Coordinates of N, CA and C in Angstrom, one line a residue:
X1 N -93.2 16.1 80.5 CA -93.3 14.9 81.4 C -93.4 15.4 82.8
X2 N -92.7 16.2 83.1 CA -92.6 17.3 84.7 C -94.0 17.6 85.0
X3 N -94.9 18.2 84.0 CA -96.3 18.8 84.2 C -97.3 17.5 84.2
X4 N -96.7 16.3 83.7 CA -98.2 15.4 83.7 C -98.5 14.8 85.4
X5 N -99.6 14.7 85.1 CA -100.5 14.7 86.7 C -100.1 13.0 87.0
X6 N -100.0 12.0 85.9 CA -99.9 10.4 86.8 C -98.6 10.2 85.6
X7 N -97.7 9.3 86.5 CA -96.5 9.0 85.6 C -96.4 7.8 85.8
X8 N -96.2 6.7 85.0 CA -96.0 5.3 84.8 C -95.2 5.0 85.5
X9 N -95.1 4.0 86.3 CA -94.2 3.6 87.5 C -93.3 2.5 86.8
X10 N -93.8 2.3 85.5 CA -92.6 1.4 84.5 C -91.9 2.0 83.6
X11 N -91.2 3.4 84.1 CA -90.9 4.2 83.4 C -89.5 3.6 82.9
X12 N -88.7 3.3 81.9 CA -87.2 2.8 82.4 C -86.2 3.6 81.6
X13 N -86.9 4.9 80.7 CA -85.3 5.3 80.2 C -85.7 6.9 80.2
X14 N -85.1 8.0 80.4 CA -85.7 9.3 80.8 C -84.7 10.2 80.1
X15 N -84.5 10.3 78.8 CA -83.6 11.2 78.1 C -84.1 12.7 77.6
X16 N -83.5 13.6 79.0 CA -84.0 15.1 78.9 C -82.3 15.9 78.6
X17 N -81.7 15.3 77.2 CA -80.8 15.8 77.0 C -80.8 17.3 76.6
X18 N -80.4 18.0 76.7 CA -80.2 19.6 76.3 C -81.6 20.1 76.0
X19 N -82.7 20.1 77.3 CA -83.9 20.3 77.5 C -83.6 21.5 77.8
X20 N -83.2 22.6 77.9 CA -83.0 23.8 78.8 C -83.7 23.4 79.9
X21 N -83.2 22.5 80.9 CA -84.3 22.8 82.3 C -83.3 23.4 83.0
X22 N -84.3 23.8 83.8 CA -83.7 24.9 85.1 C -84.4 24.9 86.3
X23 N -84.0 25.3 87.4 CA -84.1 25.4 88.7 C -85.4 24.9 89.2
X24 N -86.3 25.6 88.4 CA -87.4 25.6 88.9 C -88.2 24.1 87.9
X25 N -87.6 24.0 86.9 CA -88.1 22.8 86.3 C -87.6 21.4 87.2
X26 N -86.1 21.2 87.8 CA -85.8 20.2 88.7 C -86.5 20.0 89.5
X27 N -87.3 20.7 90.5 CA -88.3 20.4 91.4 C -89.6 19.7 91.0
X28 N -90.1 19.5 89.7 CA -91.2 19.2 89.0 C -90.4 17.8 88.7
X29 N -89.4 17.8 88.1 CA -88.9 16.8 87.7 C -88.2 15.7 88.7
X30 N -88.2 16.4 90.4 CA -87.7 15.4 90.8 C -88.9 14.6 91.6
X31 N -90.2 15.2 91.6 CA -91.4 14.8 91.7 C -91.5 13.6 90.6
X32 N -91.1 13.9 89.8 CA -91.4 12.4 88.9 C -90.4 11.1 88.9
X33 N -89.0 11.9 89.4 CA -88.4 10.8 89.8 C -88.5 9.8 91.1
X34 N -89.3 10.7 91.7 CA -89.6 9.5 93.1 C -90.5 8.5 93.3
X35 N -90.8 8.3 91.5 CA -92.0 7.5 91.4 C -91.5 6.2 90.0
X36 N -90.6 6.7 89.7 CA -89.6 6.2 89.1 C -88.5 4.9 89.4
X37 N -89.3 3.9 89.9 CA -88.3 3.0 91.1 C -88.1 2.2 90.0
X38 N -88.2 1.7 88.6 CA -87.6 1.0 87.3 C -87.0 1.6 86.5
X39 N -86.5 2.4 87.0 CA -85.8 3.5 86.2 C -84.4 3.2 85.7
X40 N -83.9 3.2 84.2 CA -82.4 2.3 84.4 C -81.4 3.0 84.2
X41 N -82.1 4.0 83.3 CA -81.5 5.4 82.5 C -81.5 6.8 82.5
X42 N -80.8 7.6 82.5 CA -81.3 9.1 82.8 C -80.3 9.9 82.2
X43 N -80.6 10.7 81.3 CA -79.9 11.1 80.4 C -80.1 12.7 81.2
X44 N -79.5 13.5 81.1 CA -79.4 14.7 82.1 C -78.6 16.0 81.2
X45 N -77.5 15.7 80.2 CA -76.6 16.2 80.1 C -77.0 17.3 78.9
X46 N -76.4 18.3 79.5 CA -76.4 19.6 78.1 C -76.9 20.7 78.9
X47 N -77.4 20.6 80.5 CA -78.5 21.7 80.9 C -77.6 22.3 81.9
X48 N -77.1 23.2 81.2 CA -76.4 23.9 82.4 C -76.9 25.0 83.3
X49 N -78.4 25.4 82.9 CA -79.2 26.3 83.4 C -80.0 25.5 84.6
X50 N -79.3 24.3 84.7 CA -80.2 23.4 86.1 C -79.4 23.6 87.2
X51 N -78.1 24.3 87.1 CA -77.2 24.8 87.9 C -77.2 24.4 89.6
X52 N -76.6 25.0 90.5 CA -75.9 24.4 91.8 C -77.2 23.7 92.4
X53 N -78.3 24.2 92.6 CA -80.0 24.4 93.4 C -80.6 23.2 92.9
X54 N -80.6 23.3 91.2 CA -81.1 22.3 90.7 C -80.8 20.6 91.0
X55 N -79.0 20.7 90.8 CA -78.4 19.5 91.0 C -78.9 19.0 92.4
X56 N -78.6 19.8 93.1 CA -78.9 19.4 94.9 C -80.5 19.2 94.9
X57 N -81.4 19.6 94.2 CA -82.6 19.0 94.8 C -83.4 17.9 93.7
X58 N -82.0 17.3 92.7 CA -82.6 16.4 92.0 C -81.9 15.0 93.1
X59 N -81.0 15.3 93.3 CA -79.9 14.2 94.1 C -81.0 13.5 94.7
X60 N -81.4 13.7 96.0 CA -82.2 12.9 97.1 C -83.3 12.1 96.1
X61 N -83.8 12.8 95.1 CA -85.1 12.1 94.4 C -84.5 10.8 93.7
X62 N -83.2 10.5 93.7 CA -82.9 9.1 92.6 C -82.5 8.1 94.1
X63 N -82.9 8.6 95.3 CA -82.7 7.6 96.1 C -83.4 6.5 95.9
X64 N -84.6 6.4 95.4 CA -85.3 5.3 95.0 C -85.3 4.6 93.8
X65 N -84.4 5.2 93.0 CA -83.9 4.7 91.6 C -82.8 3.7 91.8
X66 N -83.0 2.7 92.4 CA -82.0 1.8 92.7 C -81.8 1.0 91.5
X67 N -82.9 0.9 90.5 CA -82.0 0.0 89.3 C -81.7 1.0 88.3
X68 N -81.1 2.6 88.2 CA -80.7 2.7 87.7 C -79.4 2.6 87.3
X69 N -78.7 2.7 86.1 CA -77.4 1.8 85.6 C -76.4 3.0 85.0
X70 N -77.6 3.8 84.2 CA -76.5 4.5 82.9 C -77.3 5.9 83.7
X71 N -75.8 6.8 83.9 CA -76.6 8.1 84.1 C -75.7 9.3 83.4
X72 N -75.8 9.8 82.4 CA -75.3 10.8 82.2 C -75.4 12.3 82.3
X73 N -74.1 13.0 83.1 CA -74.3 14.1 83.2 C -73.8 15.3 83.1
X74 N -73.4 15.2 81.5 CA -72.2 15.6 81.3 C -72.4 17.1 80.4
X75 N -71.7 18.6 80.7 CA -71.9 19.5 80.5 C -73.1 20.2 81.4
X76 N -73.0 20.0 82.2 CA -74.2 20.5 83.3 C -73.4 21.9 84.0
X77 N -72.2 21.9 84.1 CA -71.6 23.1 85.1 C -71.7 22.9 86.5
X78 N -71.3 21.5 86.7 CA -71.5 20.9 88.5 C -70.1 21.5 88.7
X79 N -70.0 21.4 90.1 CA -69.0 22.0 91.2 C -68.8 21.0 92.1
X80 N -68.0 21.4 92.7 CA -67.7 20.4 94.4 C -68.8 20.1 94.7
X81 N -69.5 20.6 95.2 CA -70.7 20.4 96.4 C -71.7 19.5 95.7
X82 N -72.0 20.1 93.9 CA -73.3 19.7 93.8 C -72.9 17.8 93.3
X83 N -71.0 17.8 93.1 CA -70.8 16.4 92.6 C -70.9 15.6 93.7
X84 N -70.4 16.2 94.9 CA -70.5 15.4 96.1 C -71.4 14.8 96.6
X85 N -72.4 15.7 96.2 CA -74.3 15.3 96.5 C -74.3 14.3 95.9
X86 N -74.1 14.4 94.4 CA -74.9 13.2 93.7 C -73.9 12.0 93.7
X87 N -72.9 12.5 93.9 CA -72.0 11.0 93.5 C -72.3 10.0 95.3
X88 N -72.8 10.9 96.3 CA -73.0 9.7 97.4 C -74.1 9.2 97.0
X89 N -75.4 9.9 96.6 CA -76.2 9.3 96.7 C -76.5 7.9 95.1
X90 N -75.5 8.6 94.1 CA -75.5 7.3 93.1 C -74.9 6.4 93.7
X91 N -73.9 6.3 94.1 CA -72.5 5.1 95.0 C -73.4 4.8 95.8
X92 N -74.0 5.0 97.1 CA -74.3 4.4 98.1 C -76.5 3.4 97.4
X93 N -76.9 4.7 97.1 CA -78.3 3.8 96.6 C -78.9 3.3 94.8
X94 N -77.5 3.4 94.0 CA -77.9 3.1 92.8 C -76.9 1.6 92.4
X95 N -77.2 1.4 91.4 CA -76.3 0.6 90.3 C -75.6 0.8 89.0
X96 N -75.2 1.9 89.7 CA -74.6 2.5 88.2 C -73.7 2.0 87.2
X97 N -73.5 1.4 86.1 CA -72.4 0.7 85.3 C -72.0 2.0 84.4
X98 N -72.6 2.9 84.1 CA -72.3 4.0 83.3 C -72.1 5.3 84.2
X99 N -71.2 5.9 84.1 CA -71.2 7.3 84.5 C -70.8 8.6 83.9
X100 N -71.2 9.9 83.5 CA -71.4 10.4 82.6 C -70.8 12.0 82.9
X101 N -69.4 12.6 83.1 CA -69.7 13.7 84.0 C -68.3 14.2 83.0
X102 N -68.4 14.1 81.9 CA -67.6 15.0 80.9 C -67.8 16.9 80.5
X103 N -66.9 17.3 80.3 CA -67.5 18.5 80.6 C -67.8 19.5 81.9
X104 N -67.5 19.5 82.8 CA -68.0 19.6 84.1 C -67.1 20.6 85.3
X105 N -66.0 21.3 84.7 CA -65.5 22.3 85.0 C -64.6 21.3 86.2
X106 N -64.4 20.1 86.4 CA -64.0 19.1 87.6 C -63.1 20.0 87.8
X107 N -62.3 20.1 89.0 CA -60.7 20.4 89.2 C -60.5 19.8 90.3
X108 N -58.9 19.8 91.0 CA -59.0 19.0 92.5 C -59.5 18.5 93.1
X109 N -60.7 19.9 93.6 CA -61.7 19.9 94.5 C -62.4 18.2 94.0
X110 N -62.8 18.6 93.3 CA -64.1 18.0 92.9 C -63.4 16.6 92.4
X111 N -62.3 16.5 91.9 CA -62.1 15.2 91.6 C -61.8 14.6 93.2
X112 N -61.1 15.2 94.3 CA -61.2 14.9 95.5 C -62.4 13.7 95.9
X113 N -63.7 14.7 96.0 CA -64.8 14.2 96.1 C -65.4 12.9 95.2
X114 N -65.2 13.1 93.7 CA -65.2 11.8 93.2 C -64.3 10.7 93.5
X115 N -63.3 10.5 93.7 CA -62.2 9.8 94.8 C -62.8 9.3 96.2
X116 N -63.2 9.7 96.8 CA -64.3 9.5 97.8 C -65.2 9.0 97.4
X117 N -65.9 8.6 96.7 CA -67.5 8.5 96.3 C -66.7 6.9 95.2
X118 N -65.7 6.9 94.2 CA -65.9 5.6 93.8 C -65.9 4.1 94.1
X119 N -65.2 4.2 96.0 CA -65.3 2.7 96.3 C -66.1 2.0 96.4
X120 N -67.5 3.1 96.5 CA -69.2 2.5 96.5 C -69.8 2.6 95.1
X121 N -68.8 2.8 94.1 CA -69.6 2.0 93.2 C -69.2 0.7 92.5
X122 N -69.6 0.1 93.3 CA -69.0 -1.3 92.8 C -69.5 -2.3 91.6
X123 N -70.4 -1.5 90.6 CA -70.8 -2.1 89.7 C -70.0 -1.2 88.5
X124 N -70.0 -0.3 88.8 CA -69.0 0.9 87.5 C -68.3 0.0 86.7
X125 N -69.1 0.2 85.1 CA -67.8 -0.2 84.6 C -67.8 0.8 83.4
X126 N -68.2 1.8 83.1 CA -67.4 3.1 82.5 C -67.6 4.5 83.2
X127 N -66.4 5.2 83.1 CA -66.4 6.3 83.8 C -65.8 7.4 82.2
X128 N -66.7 8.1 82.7 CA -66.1 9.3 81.5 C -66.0 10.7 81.7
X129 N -64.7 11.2 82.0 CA -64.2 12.1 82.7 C -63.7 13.2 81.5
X130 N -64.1 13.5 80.4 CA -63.6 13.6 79.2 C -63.4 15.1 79.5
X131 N -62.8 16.4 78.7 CA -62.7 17.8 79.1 C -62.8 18.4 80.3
X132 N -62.6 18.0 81.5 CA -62.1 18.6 82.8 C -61.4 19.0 83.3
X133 N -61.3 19.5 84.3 CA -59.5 20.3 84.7 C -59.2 19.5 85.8
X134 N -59.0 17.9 85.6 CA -58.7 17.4 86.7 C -57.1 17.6 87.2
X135 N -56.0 17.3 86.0 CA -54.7 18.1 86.8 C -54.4 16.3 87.0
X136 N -52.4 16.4 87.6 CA -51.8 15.8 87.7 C -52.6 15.4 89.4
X137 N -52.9 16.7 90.4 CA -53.2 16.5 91.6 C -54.0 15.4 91.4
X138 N -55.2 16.2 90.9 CA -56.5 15.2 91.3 C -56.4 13.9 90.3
X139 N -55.5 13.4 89.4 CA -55.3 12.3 88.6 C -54.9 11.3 90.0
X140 N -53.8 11.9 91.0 CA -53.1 11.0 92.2 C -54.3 10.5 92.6
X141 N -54.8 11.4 93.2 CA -56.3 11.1 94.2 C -57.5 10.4 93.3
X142 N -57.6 10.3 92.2 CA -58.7 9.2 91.6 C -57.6 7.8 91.1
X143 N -56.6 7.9 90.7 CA -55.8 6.9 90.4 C -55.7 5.4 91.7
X144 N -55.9 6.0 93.3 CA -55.9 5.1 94.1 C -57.4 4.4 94.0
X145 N -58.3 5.8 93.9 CA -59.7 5.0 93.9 C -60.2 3.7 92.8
X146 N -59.1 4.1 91.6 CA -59.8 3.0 90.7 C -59.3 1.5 91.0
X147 N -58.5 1.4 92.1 CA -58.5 0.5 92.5 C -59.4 -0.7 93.1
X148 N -60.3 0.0 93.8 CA -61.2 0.0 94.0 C -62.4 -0.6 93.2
X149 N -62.7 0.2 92.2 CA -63.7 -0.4 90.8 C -63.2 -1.5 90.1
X150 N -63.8 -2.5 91.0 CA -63.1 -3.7 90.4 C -63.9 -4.4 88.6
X151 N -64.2 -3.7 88.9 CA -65.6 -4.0 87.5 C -65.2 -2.6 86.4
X152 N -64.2 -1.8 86.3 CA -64.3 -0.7 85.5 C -63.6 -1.2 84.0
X153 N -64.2 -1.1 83.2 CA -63.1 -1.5 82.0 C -63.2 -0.5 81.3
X154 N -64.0 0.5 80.8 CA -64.1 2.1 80.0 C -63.4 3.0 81.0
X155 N -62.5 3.4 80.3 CA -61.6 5.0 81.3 C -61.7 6.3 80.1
X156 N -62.4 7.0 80.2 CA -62.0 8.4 79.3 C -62.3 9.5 80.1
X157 N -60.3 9.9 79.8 CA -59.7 11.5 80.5 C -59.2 11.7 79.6
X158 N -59.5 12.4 77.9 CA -59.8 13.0 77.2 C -59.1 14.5 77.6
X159 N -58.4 15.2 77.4 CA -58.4 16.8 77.9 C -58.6 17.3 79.1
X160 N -58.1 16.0 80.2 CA -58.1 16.1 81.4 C -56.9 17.1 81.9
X161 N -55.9 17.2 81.1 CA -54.7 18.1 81.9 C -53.6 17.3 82.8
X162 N -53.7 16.2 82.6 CA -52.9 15.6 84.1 C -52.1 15.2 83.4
X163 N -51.1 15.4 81.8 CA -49.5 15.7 81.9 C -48.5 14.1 82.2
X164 N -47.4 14.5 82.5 CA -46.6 13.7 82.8 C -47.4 13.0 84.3
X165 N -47.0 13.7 85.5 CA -46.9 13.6 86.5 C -48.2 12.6 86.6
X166 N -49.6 13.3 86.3 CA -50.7 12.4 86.1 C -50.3 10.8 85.2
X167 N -49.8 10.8 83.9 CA -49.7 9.6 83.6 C -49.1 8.6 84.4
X168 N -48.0 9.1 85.3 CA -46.9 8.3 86.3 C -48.0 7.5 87.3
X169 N -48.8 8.5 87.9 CA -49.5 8.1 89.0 C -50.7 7.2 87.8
X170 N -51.8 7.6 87.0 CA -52.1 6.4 86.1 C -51.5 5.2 85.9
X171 N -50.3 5.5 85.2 CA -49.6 3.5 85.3 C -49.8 3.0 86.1
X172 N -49.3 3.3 87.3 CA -49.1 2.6 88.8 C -50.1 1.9 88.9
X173 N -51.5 2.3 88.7 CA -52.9 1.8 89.2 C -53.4 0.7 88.0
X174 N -52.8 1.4 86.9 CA -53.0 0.4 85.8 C -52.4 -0.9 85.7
X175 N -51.4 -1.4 86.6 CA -50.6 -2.2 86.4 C -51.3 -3.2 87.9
X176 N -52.3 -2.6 88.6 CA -53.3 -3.4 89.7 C -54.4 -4.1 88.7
X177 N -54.7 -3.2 87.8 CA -56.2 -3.2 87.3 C -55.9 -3.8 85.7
X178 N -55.4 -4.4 86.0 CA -54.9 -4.4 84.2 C -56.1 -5.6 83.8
X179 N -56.3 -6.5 84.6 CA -57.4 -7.4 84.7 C -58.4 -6.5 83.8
X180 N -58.9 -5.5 84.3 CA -60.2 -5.4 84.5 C -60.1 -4.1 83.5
X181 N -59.3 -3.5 83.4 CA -59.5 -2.1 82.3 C -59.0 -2.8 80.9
X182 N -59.7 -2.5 79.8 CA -59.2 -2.7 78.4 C -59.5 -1.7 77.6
X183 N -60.4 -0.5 78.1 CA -60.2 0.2 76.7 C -59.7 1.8 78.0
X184 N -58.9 2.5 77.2 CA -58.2 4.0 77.8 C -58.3 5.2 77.2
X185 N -58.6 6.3 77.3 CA -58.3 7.3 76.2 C -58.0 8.4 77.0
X186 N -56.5 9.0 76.2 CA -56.0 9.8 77.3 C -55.4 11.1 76.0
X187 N -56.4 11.2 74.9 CA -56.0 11.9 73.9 C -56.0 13.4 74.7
X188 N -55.5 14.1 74.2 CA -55.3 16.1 74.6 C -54.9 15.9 75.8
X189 N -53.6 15.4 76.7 CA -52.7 15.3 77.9 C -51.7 16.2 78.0
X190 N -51.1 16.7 77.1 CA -49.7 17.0 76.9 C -49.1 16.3 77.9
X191 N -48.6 15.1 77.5 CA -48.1 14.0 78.0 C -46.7 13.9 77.3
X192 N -45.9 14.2 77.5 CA -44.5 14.3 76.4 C -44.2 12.7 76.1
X193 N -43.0 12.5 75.8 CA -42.9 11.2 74.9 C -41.9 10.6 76.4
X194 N -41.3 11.0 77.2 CA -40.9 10.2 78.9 C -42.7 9.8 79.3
X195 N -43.8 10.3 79.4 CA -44.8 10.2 80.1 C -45.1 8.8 79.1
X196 N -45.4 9.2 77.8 CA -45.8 8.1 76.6 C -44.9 6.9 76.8
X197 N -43.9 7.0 77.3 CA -42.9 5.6 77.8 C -43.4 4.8 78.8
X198 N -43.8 6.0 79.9 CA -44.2 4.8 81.4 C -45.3 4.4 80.7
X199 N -46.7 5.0 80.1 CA -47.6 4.5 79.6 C -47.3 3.0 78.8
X200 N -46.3 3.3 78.3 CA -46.1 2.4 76.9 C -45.7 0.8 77.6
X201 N -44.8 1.0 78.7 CA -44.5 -0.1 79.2 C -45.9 -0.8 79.9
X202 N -46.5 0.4 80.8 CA -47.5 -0.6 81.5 C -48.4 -1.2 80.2
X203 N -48.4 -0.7 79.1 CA -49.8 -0.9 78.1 C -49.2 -2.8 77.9
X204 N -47.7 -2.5 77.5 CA -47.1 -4.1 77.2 C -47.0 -4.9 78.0
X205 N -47.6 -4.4 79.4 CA -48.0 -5.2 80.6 C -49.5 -5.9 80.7
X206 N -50.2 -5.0 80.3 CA -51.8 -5.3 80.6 C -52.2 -5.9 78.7
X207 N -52.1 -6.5 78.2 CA -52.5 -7.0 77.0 C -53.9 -6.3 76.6
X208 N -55.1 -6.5 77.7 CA -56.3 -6.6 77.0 C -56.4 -5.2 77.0
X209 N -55.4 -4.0 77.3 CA -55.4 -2.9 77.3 C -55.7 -2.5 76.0
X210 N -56.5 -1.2 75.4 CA -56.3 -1.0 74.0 C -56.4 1.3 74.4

C-alpha cells in the first residue's frame, strides 16, 4: 500500500497489524496517510520495529485524519515522548471512540502524559490499557483524567500493577463516572481482598457497572 503511486482518497479502514514495518517503511506510509482524510480506522499494533523515529513521524500525518475513530496501537514499544506525540495529536485533531495502547511498556512517565492528553478526547468511549506498568502512581494521575471522558464506558487495566493503592484512587473516580462507565476489567492487579472491598462497594454504587 506504502509503494502504490495513487491511493484512494475513500480509503476508510487501514489494518497493517503485525506488518513488520519499520522506520523507514513509516515515512512511505505516512505519505499515504495525508491523503487519507475518510479514514476511520487504523490498525497499527504488533510492529514494534516502527520504534521511537517511526512513531514521531507517523503522528503529524493523521493530522488530517479527523474522522478517524478506532485506532489501535498496541504492542508497538512506545515510550514517553513518542505517546505524547501521538496522544496530542489524536485528542486535539481526531475523533477517537477507540483507543488501543495495551502492551506498551507505559509506566508513570508515560501514563503522566496520557493524563494530560485525555481531556481532549471527548468522544472516547474505550480505552485499553491492558499489560502496562502503569503502578498505583500513575493509576492517581489517569483516575482524575477520567473524569473528564465523559463518554468512556470500556475501561481495561488488565495487568496494570496499580494494587491496592491504585484501586482506592480508581473507586473515587468511579463513583463520578458511574453514569457513564459499565463495563471494567482489572484482572492480574494483586489487589488483595481490603482493595476488592472499596471496589466492591463502589461496584454496589454504580449498577450499570459490570
Amino acid at each position: 500500500l506504502a509503494e502504490s503511486a495513487v491511493v484512494p482518497i475513500s480509503l476508510v479502514h487501514l489494518d497493517l497489524a503485525q506488518s513488520q514495518i519499520s522506520c523507514n517503511d513509516a515515512r512511505r506510509l505516512a505519505a499515504v496517510l495525508v491523503r487519507c482524510e475518510s479514514l476511520s480506522l487504523l490498525d497499527l499494533s504488533g510492529n514494534p520495529h516502527l520504534g521511537a523515529q517511526g512513531i514521531c513521524t507517523l503522528a503529524p500525518a493523521l493530522e488530517r485524519c479527523s474522522r478517524l475513530s478506532h485506532v489501535e496501537l498496541a504492542r508497538n514499544g512506545m515510550f514517553e515522548k513518542e505517546i505524547g506525540q501521538m496522544l496530542e495529536v489524536l485528542g486535539r485533531r481526531c475523533s477517537v471512540e477507540y483507543l488501543g495502547l495495551a502492551g506498551n511498556h507505559m509506566g508513570l512517565s508515560a501514563a503522566k502524559k496520557l493524563a494530560d492528553a485525555l481531556p481532549f478526547f471527548s468522544t472516547l468511549r474505550e480505552l485499553d490499557l491492558t499489560g502496562n506498568h502503569i503502578g498505583s502512581k500513575g493509576m492517581e494521575s489517569l483516575a482524575s483524567s477520567f473524569r473528564a471522558c465523559s463518554s468512556l464506558s470500556h475501561l481495561k487495566l488488565a495487568g496494570c500493577r496499580i494494587g491496592d493503592e491504585g484501586a482506592s484512587h480508581l473507586s473515587l473516580v468511579l463513583r463520578d463516572c458511574s453514569a457513564t462507565v459499565s463495563h471494567l476489567d482489572l484482572r492480574m492487579n494483586t489487589i488483595s481482598t481490603a482493595g476488592i472491598r472499596v471496589l466492591a462497594e463502589t461496584v454496589g454504587q454504580c449498577c450499570e457497572l459490570r
